[in-house]
Each structure stands twice: as C-alpha cells, then as structure tokens.
Amino acid sequence: MERIRFVLCRPSHPGNIGAAARAMKAMGLADLRLVAPERYPAHEAYWMATGAADVLDRARVHAALREAIADCAAAFALSARPREWSPQVLDARAAAVRALALDAPVAFVFGAEAAGLTNEELFACQYLVHIPASPEFSSLNLAQAVQVVAYELLVASGAGVPPARAGKLATIADIEGLYAHLEQAALASGFLAPESGSRLRERWRRLFSRVPALEREEVNILRGLLKALLAKQSGE
Ligand code: SAH
C-alpha cells in the first residue's frame, strides 16, 4: 500500500481535498498528490481531513499530471463517463488487484469536480477505471470516488480480512479420537447395534468434514461431553 499514490487533478473545492485525505488514511494510504489545485492550502481542507491532517501536510503539489506520475510504473485514470477512445478499461475492483500485483509505484488519477479528466490526462495513463454506478447518474463526488478506490485497494491487499482465530487447530489424530469416542458412546448406549451395517460412521465423518478449521478445544468439548455421558451410564 505504500507504493500506491492518489493524484487529484485541478480539484476546485479544498473540502474535497481534505475529505480525500481522510478517505485515504482510513484505508491505510498516505501518498496524496495535487495537480494545480484551484485553492490550496486552505482551511476547508483541514476541516474535512480531521485526523488525516498529516496526509495533507505531506501532500505534494505538482504543476502538471505528467510530473506527478513520472516515476510510476502505471497510472490508472478514474472516469465516470465511458469514452469512445480510451486506454484499457477496468472496474475499480479489477484495477485494485492489478495495481497491487505490480511491484512498483502506481498512481490512481482523479479528475476535477465539474469537468473530470481531460483527454490528454486520460491518455497519460495506461488504464481507465470505472466505478460501477447507476447508468442514470454515474458521477460520484470526488472524495467519495477516492473512498471507493481506497477501499478496494485495502480489501485487495488482504488487510481487510480479520486475523485468524487464536485457537489451535485440531489434527487428524484429534478428530479420529473423536470418531472413536462417538462410536464407543453409540455402541454403549445401544444407539448403534454392533452388526447393524448402519452408515452412521460415514455420516458423522461427512458431517465433520463440512466444518472448516475445527479447533482442538472444540473437539475436546465434545469428547468431554461423551465421557461424562458414558460415565453416568456405567454408574447407573
Ligand atoms: N462531471 C465529471 C465527473 C467529475 S466527478 C465527469 O463527467 O467526468 C470527479 C472525479 O471523480 C472524476 O473525474 C473521476 O475521477 C471520479 N469519479 C466520479 N465518479 C466516478 C465513477 N463512477 N467511476 C470512476 N470515477 C469516478
């Protein structure tokens, strides 16, 4: 994620710059570039950035898009409108995956609020990225478009997946121990007749095979219960 850069071309509202900085920071992104912003620095930017003022402080201002992306391996242009002529088109999700697969700095380039990106800016990029939206009104607010792309990058980076549970996984030997214990309890209780030819054993193997990542402690709970039931039964 450190290699991902967001470039805002000629943004007219400083509030959108601040909201974009906040959207980026909340998704773990920090490299913001501004190309010829209409009004910047500005108080409104800081008001909207709230806790992401550091992203604004570090934002670099460039005179032209080419300068802001010169050292990148690829640039992804965001446009609400499909264009008759354009570089390769991707949706935001596919673009995030593609960008992270490149082991080099990459830029996501956003247009100005009113007019979007010029054709020249579009063709300075290698990809055209579309955020799926209503065909009747497909134009998102600039900072909200930044949020969607930043979110897709976070998810594609794998950081959005909650950490694996702490529990130690059961081994095959643990699970075989459970099956043996189930069989013992089934026979002792008369639930399963010794020569019945029932498919009971296959059935519980099938059942437990559908439980992903069974934990050792979970197997031990079931075995503890079986043990208590068996002890009660033999005491009666
Ligand atoms: N009226 C402009 C839209 C500007 S919205 C136009 O028609 O192009 C400001 C910027 O947000 C756009 O330049 C683009 O970079 C981004 N954006 C807004 N909606 C988008 C969408 N559905 N898909 C991709 N980018 C979008």
PDB file of N, CA and C and ligand atoms in Angstrom, residues 77-81 83 109-117 129-133 138-143 145-146 149, ligand 1:
ATOM      1  N   ALA A  77      -6.485   5.980 -14.606  1.00  0.00           N
ATOM      2  CA  ALA A  77      -7.333   7.180 -14.658  1.00  0.00           C
ATOM      3  C   ALA A  77      -8.760   6.826 -14.270  1.00  0.00           C
ATOM      4  N   LEU A  78      -9.348   7.606 -13.369  1.00  0.00           N
ATOM      5  CA  LEU A  78     -10.728   7.366 -12.941  1.00  0.00           C
ATOM      6  C   LEU A  78     -11.663   8.257 -13.737  1.00  0.00           C
ATOM      7  N   SER A  79     -12.687   7.654 -14.349  1.00  0.00           N
ATOM      8  CA  SER A  79     -13.659   8.460 -15.073  1.00  0.00           C
ATOM      9  C   SER A  79     -15.058   7.883 -14.903  1.00  0.00           C
ATOM     10  N   ALA A  80     -16.008   8.784 -14.667  1.00  0.00           N
ATOM     11  CA  ALA A  80     -17.400   8.371 -14.506  1.00  0.00           C
ATOM     12  C   ALA A  80     -18.014   8.045 -15.861  1.00  0.00           C
ATOM     13  N   ARG A  81     -17.452   8.661 -16.902  1.00  0.00           N
ATOM     14  CA  ARG A  81     -18.036   8.508 -18.238  1.00  0.00           C
ATOM     15  C   ARG A  81     -17.242   7.524 -19.072  1.00  0.00           C
ATOM     16  N   ARG A  83     -15.602   6.458 -22.457  1.00  0.00           N
ATOM     17  CA  ARG A  83     -15.147   7.319 -23.558  1.00  0.00           C
ATOM     18  C   ARG A  83     -15.037   6.470 -24.816  1.00  0.00           C
ATOM     19  N   VAL A 109      -5.524   8.298 -10.652  1.00  0.00           N
ATOM     20  CA  VAL A 109      -5.648   9.696 -11.051  1.00  0.00           C
ATOM     21  C   VAL A 109      -7.120  10.086 -11.146  1.00  0.00           C
ATOM     22  N   PHE A 110      -7.488  11.140 -10.431  1.00  0.00           N
ATOM     23  CA  PHE A 110      -8.886  11.578 -10.372  1.00  0.00           C
ATOM     24  C   PHE A 110      -9.031  12.943 -11.026  1.00  0.00           C
ATOM     25  N   GLY A 111     -10.216  13.176 -11.651  1.00  0.00           N
ATOM     26  CA  GLY A 111     -10.443  14.436 -12.350  1.00  0.00           C
ATOM     27  C   GLY A 111     -11.064  15.496 -11.461  1.00  0.00           C
ATOM     28  N   ALA A 112     -11.214  16.678 -12.029  1.00  0.00           N
ATOM     29  CA  ALA A 112     -11.809  17.801 -11.293  1.00  0.00           C
ATOM     30  C   ALA A 112     -13.309  17.585 -11.143  1.00  0.00           C
ATOM     31  N   GLU A 113     -13.885  18.243 -10.132  1.00  0.00           N
ATOM     32  CA  GLU A 113     -15.295  18.046  -9.792  1.00  0.00           C
ATOM     33  C   GLU A 113     -16.230  18.303 -10.983  1.00  0.00           C
ATOM     34  N   ALA A 114     -16.025  19.394 -11.673  1.00  0.00           N
ATOM     35  CA  ALA A 114     -17.002  19.757 -12.708  1.00  0.00           C
ATOM     36  C   ALA A 114     -16.767  19.025 -14.019  1.00  0.00           C
ATOM     37  N   ALA A 115     -15.541  18.999 -14.461  1.00  0.00           N
ATOM     38  CA  ALA A 115     -15.305  18.520 -15.830  1.00  0.00           C
ATOM     39  C   ALA A 115     -14.627  17.169 -15.925  1.00  0.00           C
ATOM     40  N   GLY A 116     -14.143  16.630 -14.826  1.00  0.00           N
ATOM     41  CA  GLY A 116     -13.440  15.350 -14.903  1.00  0.00           C
ATOM     42  C   GLY A 116     -12.058  15.504 -15.533  1.00  0.00           C
ATOM     43  N   LEU A 117     -11.531  14.406 -16.056  1.00  0.00           N
ATOM     44  CA  LEU A 117     -10.189  14.429 -16.652  1.00  0.00           C
ATOM     45  C   LEU A 117     -10.261  14.857 -18.113  1.00  0.00           C
ATOM     46  N   VAL A 129     -10.379   3.545 -15.358  1.00  0.00           N
ATOM     47  CA  VAL A 129     -11.077   2.806 -14.308  1.00  0.00           C
ATOM     48  C   VAL A 129     -12.465   3.395 -14.088  1.00  0.00           C
ATOM     49  N   HIS A 130     -13.433   2.486 -14.009  1.00  0.00           N
ATOM     50  CA  HIS A 130     -14.815   2.891 -13.819  1.00  0.00           C
ATOM     51  C   HIS A 130     -15.320   2.313 -12.502  1.00  0.00           C
ATOM     52  N   ILE A 131     -15.975   3.152 -11.707  1.00  0.00           N
ATOM     53  CA  ILE A 131     -16.660   2.657 -10.503  1.00  0.00           C
ATOM     54  C   ILE A 131     -18.086   2.357 -10.923  1.00  0.00           C
ATOM     55  N   PRO A 132     -18.510   1.101 -10.835  1.00  0.00           N
ATOM     56  CA  PRO A 132     -19.872   0.779 -11.261  1.00  0.00           C
ATOM     57  C   PRO A 132     -20.891   1.651 -10.524  1.00  0.00           C
ATOM     58  N   ALA A 133     -21.827   2.228 -11.260  1.00  0.00           N
ATOM     59  CA  ALA A 133     -22.806   3.152 -10.668  1.00  0.00           C
ATOM     60  C   ALA A 133     -24.069   3.130 -11.532  1.00  0.00           C
ATOM     61  N   SER A 138     -24.047   8.509 -12.860  1.00  0.00           N
ATOM     62  CA  SER A 138     -22.886   7.686 -12.518  1.00  0.00           C
ATOM     63  C   SER A 138     -21.747   8.493 -11.909  1.00  0.00           C
ATOM     64  N   SER A 139     -21.979   9.793 -11.699  1.00  0.00           N
ATOM     65  CA  SER A 139     -20.898  10.661 -11.246  1.00  0.00           C
ATOM     66  C   SER A 139     -20.882  10.793  -9.728  1.00  0.00           C
ATOM     67  N   LEU A 140     -19.850  10.202  -9.095  1.00  0.00           N
ATOM     68  CA  LEU A 140     -19.706  10.305  -7.642  1.00  0.00           C
ATOM     69  C   LEU A 140     -18.994  11.602  -7.289  1.00  0.00           C
ATOM     70  N   ASN A 141     -19.194  12.043  -6.063  1.00  0.00           N
ATOM     71  CA  ASN A 141     -18.395  13.145  -5.542  1.00  0.00           C
ATOM     72  C   ASN A 141     -16.919  12.708  -5.562  1.00  0.00           C
ATOM     73  N   LEU A 142     -16.033  13.639  -5.828  1.00  0.00           N
ATOM     74  CA  LEU A 142     -14.603  13.324  -5.956  1.00  0.00           C
ATOM     75  C   LEU A 142     -14.063  12.523  -4.760  1.00  0.00           C
ATOM     76  N   ALA A 143     -14.307  13.014  -3.537  1.00  0.00           N
ATOM     77  CA  ALA A 143     -13.759  12.332  -2.357  1.00  0.00           C
ATOM     78  C   ALA A 143     -14.406  10.964  -2.157  1.00  0.00           C
ATOM     79  N   ALA A 145     -15.383   9.023  -4.640  1.00  0.00           N
ATOM     80  CA  ALA A 145     -14.724   8.150  -5.627  1.00  0.00           C
ATOM     81  C   ALA A 145     -13.368   7.703  -5.067  1.00  0.00           C
ATOM     82  N   VAL A 146     -12.663   8.622  -4.416  1.00  0.00           N
ATOM     83  CA  VAL A 146     -11.387   8.276  -3.771  1.00  0.00           C
ATOM     84  C   VAL A 146     -11.629   7.189  -2.716  1.00  0.00           C
ATOM     85  N   VAL A 149     -12.170   3.629  -4.279  1.00  0.00           N
ATOM     86  CA  VAL A 149     -10.929   3.023  -4.801  1.00  0.00           C
ATOM     87  C   VAL A 149     -10.010   2.634  -3.640  1.00  0.00           C
TER      88      VAL A 149
HETATM   89  N1  SAH B   1     -18.645  15.586 -14.241  1.00  0.00           N
HETATM   90  C1  SAH B   1     -17.458  14.812 -14.268  1.00  0.00           C
HETATM   91  C2  SAH B   1     -17.353  13.964 -13.030  1.00  0.00           C
HETATM   92  C3  SAH B   1     -16.462  14.532 -12.056  1.00  0.00           C
HETATM   93  S1  SAH B   1     -16.518  13.676 -10.552  1.00  0.00           S
HETATM   94  C4  SAH B   1     -17.440  13.896 -15.434  1.00  0.00           C
HETATM   95  O1  SAH B   1     -18.469  13.701 -16.028  1.00  0.00           O
HETATM   96  O2  SAH B   1     -16.381  13.342 -15.733  1.00  0.00           O
HETATM   97  C5  SAH B   1     -14.831  13.868 -10.068  1.00  0.00           C
HETATM   98  C6  SAH B   1     -13.964  12.683 -10.340  1.00  0.00           C
HETATM   99  O3  SAH B   1     -14.367  11.598  -9.543  1.00  0.00           O
HETATM  100  C7  SAH B   1     -13.982  12.152 -11.758  1.00  0.00           C
HETATM  101  O4  SAH B   1     -13.143  12.890 -12.621  1.00  0.00           O
HETATM  102  C8  SAH B   1     -13.442  10.761 -11.553  1.00  0.00           C
HETATM  103  O5  SAH B   1     -12.043  10.782 -11.417  1.00  0.00           O
HETATM  104  C9  SAH B   1     -14.081  10.395 -10.223  1.00  0.00           C
HETATM  105  N2  SAH B   1     -15.340   9.652 -10.397  1.00  0.00           N
HETATM  106  C10 SAH B   1     -16.593  10.056 -10.066  1.00  0.00           C
HETATM  107  N3  SAH B   1     -17.496   9.096 -10.354  1.00  0.00           N
HETATM  108  C11 SAH B   1     -16.808   8.070 -10.886  1.00  0.00           C
HETATM  109  C12 SAH B   1     -17.172   6.779 -11.385  1.00  0.00           C
HETATM  110  N4  SAH B   1     -18.433   6.334 -11.410  1.00  0.00           N
HETATM  111  N5  SAH B   1     -16.178   5.980 -11.853  1.00  0.00           N
HETATM  112  C13 SAH B   1     -14.910   6.400 -11.858  1.00  0.00           C
HETATM  113  N6  SAH B   1     -14.503   7.597 -11.405  1.00  0.00           N
HETATM  114  C14 SAH B   1     -15.438   8.418 -10.921  1.00  0.00           C
END
